Amino acid sequence: MKKTNLLLKIITIITLISLLCSPTISCGKPTEKLPIKEPPENTIDISGYSIVYSAEADESVIKRAEKLSESIEDTLGITLPVFPDSTASENAKEILIGRTDRAASETATSKLAQEVSEDAFTVDITEKSIAIIGKTDLSTTRAVEYFISNYVSTSVEEPYLDISAGKSVTKPFSIVSTQKLENGTEIDVELVTNVFEIPKGRYTEAYGYQTTVFTAHFPTVIELQHNGENNGKLLAIFCLNEYAYTPNIPNTAGCVMESSDGGETWKIIARPEETIDTSIKGISMAHLYELPAQVGDMPAGTLLYSGNSVNYSRKSHIAVWRSFDCGYTWEEYVIIAEGGGTKEGVWEPFMWYEESDGYLYCFYSDDSDPKHDQKLVYKRSKDGVTWSEVCDVCTFDTQSDRPGMFVMTSMGPGRYFMVYEYYGSKSGAVYYKVTGDVSSWDPKNPGKQLITSDKSYSVIGAPSCIWTPVGGRDGLLIAIGKKDADETQEHRLFVSLDNGATWTTIENPLPYDVKNDAAGNDRVGHRASFFVSADGSTVYYINNTDNPETGLHRIQFARLKIYE
């Protein structure tokens, strides 16, 4: 029996050898080796790395180390462990955060010795380590955010980290100001620049158009997020009131500006013009919006420039222009609403696409209803061409009350926060309302006044707002009005960490202009605008301010960075 089993084993082995040596398997022929894949240029393989922080690190530094790990996993699909430097390491590959006990951290620290600024940081990449360190815990947290933005977020292929930003970078952060909220969140004003400044006398702009200009107002800023390779570019719009030639019927022109460097520099790329009703010369009170989804024949990424096309003496339109090439060319394609002149007009459009119902909304202020001096309304559309009947948002019982200038932001799915100015019985105070459905508002409910929880600060007119998920457990709300109620305090930004239940204020890097314009109207600056970056950590802010040297108006931009 044992011999039989042995014989069977021998036969089995011979059979396997014969199969392996069959022509189809090419036994005896050298196996063709696959070529070794070369890593993409300016990358390193970070598989097998760990993220290490000092055992004595501040909590904010530890949180950044964990955030870095999450960012790498989200971008490259690689999970890197995170632990303190008290864990033994020998010939390990590590990303070092802050002042660890590793030799590579000491080398990086020595590179900071020549930097005077306490905001200085360094990123130092060697064969087996990446050291990220700042002079202080605060600058270390900023250094990690810099690394995520400039190295991790630009990586495209697992497991390779993009290091084209440099193997050795040492420099100070350029921070205009920093403010700390009660929950420890810090807000940096990273940048303040001029988008457009009205010069004295006459000027010639990019298209050879020459005029005397006195006011610039109603700016909007957005970051492209649905336009492929153009994502990340900033676009800004505003209106120019040219009172010199037509004081009673302002020839109000729109400007579209572009920035490809995060708001540091700007250029004019277009000037939309009225083409549907050429009897009207002005475009005012404009708003810029990028479609996040297909609407009718307009794909995601289409830009909508909604404005108040107006002849103040006789008629006004809520008109919409669209652009399919990131703002370089525009087509006026629809008039959503029509009204009369100054007393019966339609004003201040605000566009919004609602994913939950697939409608494109246009909110605006309406003077055309004789029962109300002014009310807030909306129309909506499935295709962007055919629009619904008017639906009320705010319609108060007192005929002389004037709710207007609607601005809204989403506080996550199914939560919407809006601000408006309440003239009439409330003397222009800024109010806000919250809803779970953008199509359903209680028109008789005024909401609440925007005022600090200690009642020490409130504002009048020209409101705006934004919400970002970064900043706290419930995200961060920022709101603004044109001027403080008693006109004696420094103009500030409102902030809320609890969805508007309580409010405090912080410094405003772009305080509104509150002086009369050349025509005697105290309305320049309507309206400020905010926009949140794709990752939620940056708020772009644009407003009309005064040049303290010339007294002329200008459009300014600020970039705010939020650190939890």
Tab-separated table of N, CA, C and O in Angstrom, residues 329-382:
chain	number	residue	atom	x	y	z
A	329	THR	N	-16.646	85.663	-22.245
A	329	THR	CA	-17.713	86.172	-23.114
A	329	THR	C	-19.057	85.922	-22.450
A	329	THR	O	-19.232	84.925	-21.727
A	330	TRP	N	-20.015	86.818	-22.709
A	330	TRP	CA	-21.312	86.768	-22.033
A	330	TRP	C	-22.449	86.953	-23.026
A	330	TRP	O	-22.333	87.727	-23.986
A	331	GLU	N	-23.551	86.260	-22.743
A	331	GLU	CA	-24.778	86.387	-23.518
A	331	GLU	C	-25.926	86.718	-22.567
A	331	GLU	O	-26.187	85.978	-21.620
A	332	GLU	N	-26.593	87.836	-22.808
A	332	GLU	CA	-27.810	88.114	-22.056
A	332	GLU	C	-28.913	87.229	-22.626
A	332	GLU	O	-29.267	87.345	-23.800
A	333	TYR	N	-29.467	86.309	-21.824
A	333	TYR	CA	-30.349	85.314	-22.403
A	333	TYR	C	-31.769	85.304	-21.833
A	333	TYR	O	-32.653	84.677	-22.417
A	334	VAL	N	-32.013	85.990	-20.700
A	334	VAL	CA	-33.360	85.955	-20.157
A	334	VAL	C	-33.600	87.168	-19.258
A	334	VAL	O	-32.661	87.679	-18.630
A	335	ILE	N	-34.836	87.642	-19.222
A	335	ILE	CA	-35.285	88.628	-18.237
A	335	ILE	C	-36.271	87.907	-17.323
A	335	ILE	O	-37.310	87.409	-17.769
A	336	ILE	N	-35.937	87.803	-16.049
A	336	ILE	CA	-36.736	87.036	-15.096
A	336	ILE	C	-37.927	87.831	-14.590
A	336	ILE	O	-39.022	87.294	-14.412
A	337	ALA	N	-37.717	89.125	-14.323
A	337	ALA	CA	-38.791	89.945	-13.753
A	337	ALA	C	-38.687	91.356	-14.316
A	337	ALA	O	-37.603	91.813	-14.685
A	338	GLU	N	-39.831	92.051	-14.376
A	338	GLU	CA	-39.876	93.416	-14.878
A	338	GLU	C	-40.626	94.297	-13.896
A	338	GLU	O	-41.584	93.858	-13.255
A	339	GLY	N	-40.178	95.529	-13.772
A	339	GLY	CA	-40.839	96.494	-12.906
A	339	GLY	C	-40.732	97.882	-13.488
A	339	GLY	O	-40.200	98.091	-14.587
A	340	GLY	N	-41.216	98.846	-12.708
A	340	GLY	CA	-41.170	100.223	-13.155
A	340	GLY	C	-39.857	100.891	-12.784
A	340	GLY	O	-38.814	100.251	-12.668
A	341	GLY	N	-39.941	102.209	-12.565
A	341	GLY	CA	-38.747	102.970	-12.207
A	341	GLY	C	-38.464	102.898	-10.718
A	341	GLY	O	-38.714	101.880	-10.066
A	342	THR	N	-37.990	104.000	-10.169
A	342	THR	CA	-37.508	104.009	-8.789
A	342	THR	C	-38.548	103.531	-7.791
A	342	THR	O	-38.230	102.808	-6.849
A	343	LYS	N	-39.811	103.879	-7.960
A	343	LYS	CA	-40.841	103.560	-6.973
A	343	LYS	C	-41.511	102.196	-7.192
A	343	LYS	O	-42.175	101.691	-6.298
A	344	GLU	N	-41.387	101.614	-8.373
A	344	GLU	CA	-42.080	100.348	-8.662
A	344	GLU	C	-41.126	99.316	-9.263
A	344	GLU	O	-41.536	98.454	-10.041
A	345	GLY	N	-39.865	99.381	-8.905
A	345	GLY	CA	-38.867	98.564	-9.581
A	345	GLY	C	-38.619	97.192	-8.975
A	345	GLY	O	-39.218	96.803	-7.961
A	346	VAL	N	-37.739	96.432	-9.621
A	346	VAL	CA	-37.253	95.129	-9.129
A	346	VAL	C	-35.735	95.232	-9.027
A	346	VAL	O	-35.068	95.718	-9.947
A	347	TRP	N	-35.182	94.749	-7.900
A	347	TRP	CA	-33.804	95.072	-7.560
A	347	TRP	C	-33.062	93.870	-6.933
A	347	TRP	O	-33.683	92.946	-6.433
A	348	GLU	N	-31.743	93.968	-6.945
A	348	GLU	CA	-30.847	93.172	-6.089
A	348	GLU	C	-31.041	91.653	-6.201
A	348	GLU	O	-31.377	90.976	-5.244
A	349	PRO	N	-30.810	91.066	-7.397
A	349	PRO	CA	-30.990	89.622	-7.554
A	349	PRO	C	-29.914	88.818	-6.822
A	349	PRO	O	-28.782	89.280	-6.635
A	350	PHE	N	-30.298	87.605	-6.432
A	350	PHE	CA	-29.382	86.652	-5.798
A	350	PHE	C	-29.748	85.268	-6.313
A	350	PHE	O	-30.863	84.792	-6.103
A	351	MET	N	-28.809	84.610	-7.017
A	351	MET	CA	-29.079	83.320	-7.656
A	351	MET	C	-28.660	82.167	-6.742
A	351	MET	O	-27.698	82.266	-5.975
A	352	TRP	N	-29.389	81.042	-6.887
A	352	TRP	CA	-29.101	79.865	-6.051
A	352	TRP	C	-29.644	78.621	-6.740
A	352	TRP	O	-30.816	78.580	-7.130
A	353	TYR	N	-28.812	77.581	-6.878
A	353	TYR	CA	-29.292	76.287	-7.360
A	353	TYR	C	-29.491	75.369	-6.163
A	353	TYR	O	-28.577	75.201	-5.348
A	354	GLU	N	-30.689	74.786	-6.063
A	354	GLU	CA	-30.995	73.912	-4.939
A	354	GLU	C	-30.985	72.450	-5.394
A	354	GLU	O	-31.856	72.008	-6.159
A	355	GLU	N	-29.994	71.718	-4.908
A	355	GLU	CA	-29.811	70.330	-5.323
A	355	GLU	C	-31.002	69.455	-4.934
A	355	GLU	O	-31.383	68.533	-5.668
A	356	SER	N	-31.625	69.726	-3.783
A	356	SER	CA	-32.684	68.853	-3.277
A	356	SER	C	-33.922	68.837	-4.166
A	356	SER	O	-34.660	67.845	-4.202
A	357	ASP	N	-34.190	69.929	-4.889
A	357	ASP	CA	-35.376	69.945	-5.753
A	357	ASP	C	-35.059	70.204	-7.220
A	357	ASP	O	-35.950	70.176	-8.071
A	358	GLY	N	-33.780	70.478	-7.533
A	358	GLY	CA	-33.378	70.661	-8.923
A	358	GLY	C	-33.796	71.976	-9.543
A	358	GLY	O	-33.741	72.140	-10.763
A	359	TYR	N	-34.189	72.956	-8.720
A	359	TYR	CA	-34.610	74.261	-9.227
A	359	TYR	C	-33.471	75.279	-9.130
A	359	TYR	O	-32.672	75.259	-8.177
A	360	LEU	N	-33.443	76.168	-10.099
A	360	LEU	CA	-32.613	77.365	-10.032
A	360	LEU	C	-33.489	78.491	-9.515
A	360	LEU	O	-34.551	78.773	-10.077
A	361	TYR	N	-33.072	79.139	-8.426
A	361	TYR	CA	-33.839	80.204	-7.776
A	361	TYR	C	-33.220	81.563	-8.078
A	361	TYR	O	-31.996	81.704	-8.159
A	362	CYS	N	-34.071	82.555	-8.205
A	362	CYS	CA	-33.637	83.952	-8.232
A	362	CYS	C	-34.434	84.707	-7.174
A	362	CYS	O	-35.648	84.910	-7.321
A	363	PHE	N	-33.775	85.088	-6.092
A	363	PHE	CA	-34.380	85.915	-5.055
A	363	PHE	C	-34.121	87.383	-5.408
A	363	PHE	O	-33.046	87.727	-5.903
A	364	TYR	N	-35.093	88.259	-5.125
A	364	TYR	CA	-34.869	89.675	-5.419
A	364	TYR	C	-35.830	90.540	-4.603
A	364	TYR	O	-36.785	90.040	-3.986
A	365	SER	N	-35.569	91.837	-4.604
A	365	SER	CA	-36.424	92.817	-3.935
A	365	SER	C	-37.423	93.359	-4.945
A	365	SER	O	-37.055	93.675	-6.078
A	366	ASP	N	-38.694	93.496	-4.502
A	366	ASP	CA	-39.773	93.819	-5.434
A	366	ASP	C	-40.582	95.002	-4.909
A	366	ASP	O	-41.201	94.930	-3.847
A	367	ASP	N	-40.588	96.099	-5.678
A	367	ASP	CA	-41.392	97.286	-5.344
A	367	ASP	C	-42.702	97.335	-6.119
A	367	ASP	O	-43.462	98.300	-5.986
A	368	SER	N	-42.969	96.329	-6.942
A	368	SER	CA	-44.085	96.452	-7.897
A	368	SER	C	-45.448	96.093	-7.313
A	368	SER	O	-46.471	96.351	-7.942
A	369	ASP	N	-45.497	95.505	-6.115
A	369	ASP	CA	-46.772	95.149	-5.480
A	369	ASP	C	-47.308	96.362	-4.711
A	369	ASP	O	-46.685	96.805	-3.733
A	370	PRO	N	-48.446	96.946	-5.105
A	370	PRO	CA	-48.947	98.159	-4.426
A	370	PRO	C	-49.292	97.946	-2.962
A	370	PRO	O	-49.388	98.917	-2.207
A	371	LYS	N	-49.468	96.697	-2.529
A	371	LYS	CA	-49.784	96.429	-1.130
A	371	LYS	C	-48.553	96.568	-0.237
A	371	LYS	O	-48.676	96.643	0.987
A	372	HIS	N	-47.379	96.600	-0.859
A	372	HIS	CA	-46.136	96.647	-0.077
A	372	HIS	C	-45.169	97.621	-0.734
A	372	HIS	O	-44.928	97.546	-1.948
A	373	ASP	N	-44.629	98.529	0.086
A	373	ASP	CA	-43.623	99.450	-0.440
A	373	ASP	C	-42.467	98.657	-1.044
A	373	ASP	O	-41.921	99.020	-2.082
A	374	GLN	N	-42.100	97.569	-0.377
A	374	GLN	CA	-41.128	96.625	-0.930
A	374	GLN	C	-41.308	95.285	-0.232
A	374	GLN	O	-41.718	95.229	0.931
A	375	LYS	N	-41.038	94.210	-0.939
A	375	LYS	CA	-41.056	92.882	-0.330
A	375	LYS	C	-39.946	92.041	-0.933
A	375	LYS	O	-39.382	92.376	-1.992
A	376	LEU	N	-39.623	90.949	-0.240
A	376	LEU	CA	-38.639	89.992	-0.741
A	376	LEU	C	-39.384	88.820	-1.372
A	376	LEU	O	-40.318	88.268	-0.768
A	377	VAL	N	-38.950	88.421	-2.571
A	377	VAL	CA	-39.642	87.362	-3.306
A	377	VAL	C	-38.617	86.470	-4.006
A	377	VAL	O	-37.412	86.760	-4.019
A	378	TYR	N	-39.124	85.393	-4.605
A	378	TYR	CA	-38.296	84.609	-5.506
A	378	TYR	C	-39.126	84.066	-6.650
A	378	TYR	O	-40.349	83.939	-6.573
A	379	LYS	N	-38.443	83.754	-7.755
A	379	LYS	CA	-38.971	82.924	-8.820
A	379	LYS	C	-38.002	81.753	-8.993
A	379	LYS	O	-36.836	81.857	-8.643
A	380	ARG	N	-38.505	80.646	-9.551
A	380	ARG	CA	-37.617	79.507	-9.748
A	380	ARG	C	-37.882	78.858	-11.102
A	380	ARG	O	-38.942	79.049	-11.700
A	381	SER	N	-36.885	78.071	-11.556
A	381	SER	CA	-36.958	77.511	-12.899
A	381	SER	C	-36.224	76.178	-12.951
A	381	SER	O	-35.189	76.009	-12.298
A	382	LYS	N	-36.745	75.254	-13.750
A	382	LYS	CA	-36.077	73.971	-13.974
A	382	LYS	C	-35.070	74.042	-15.119
A	382	LYS	O	-34.127	73.248	-15.173
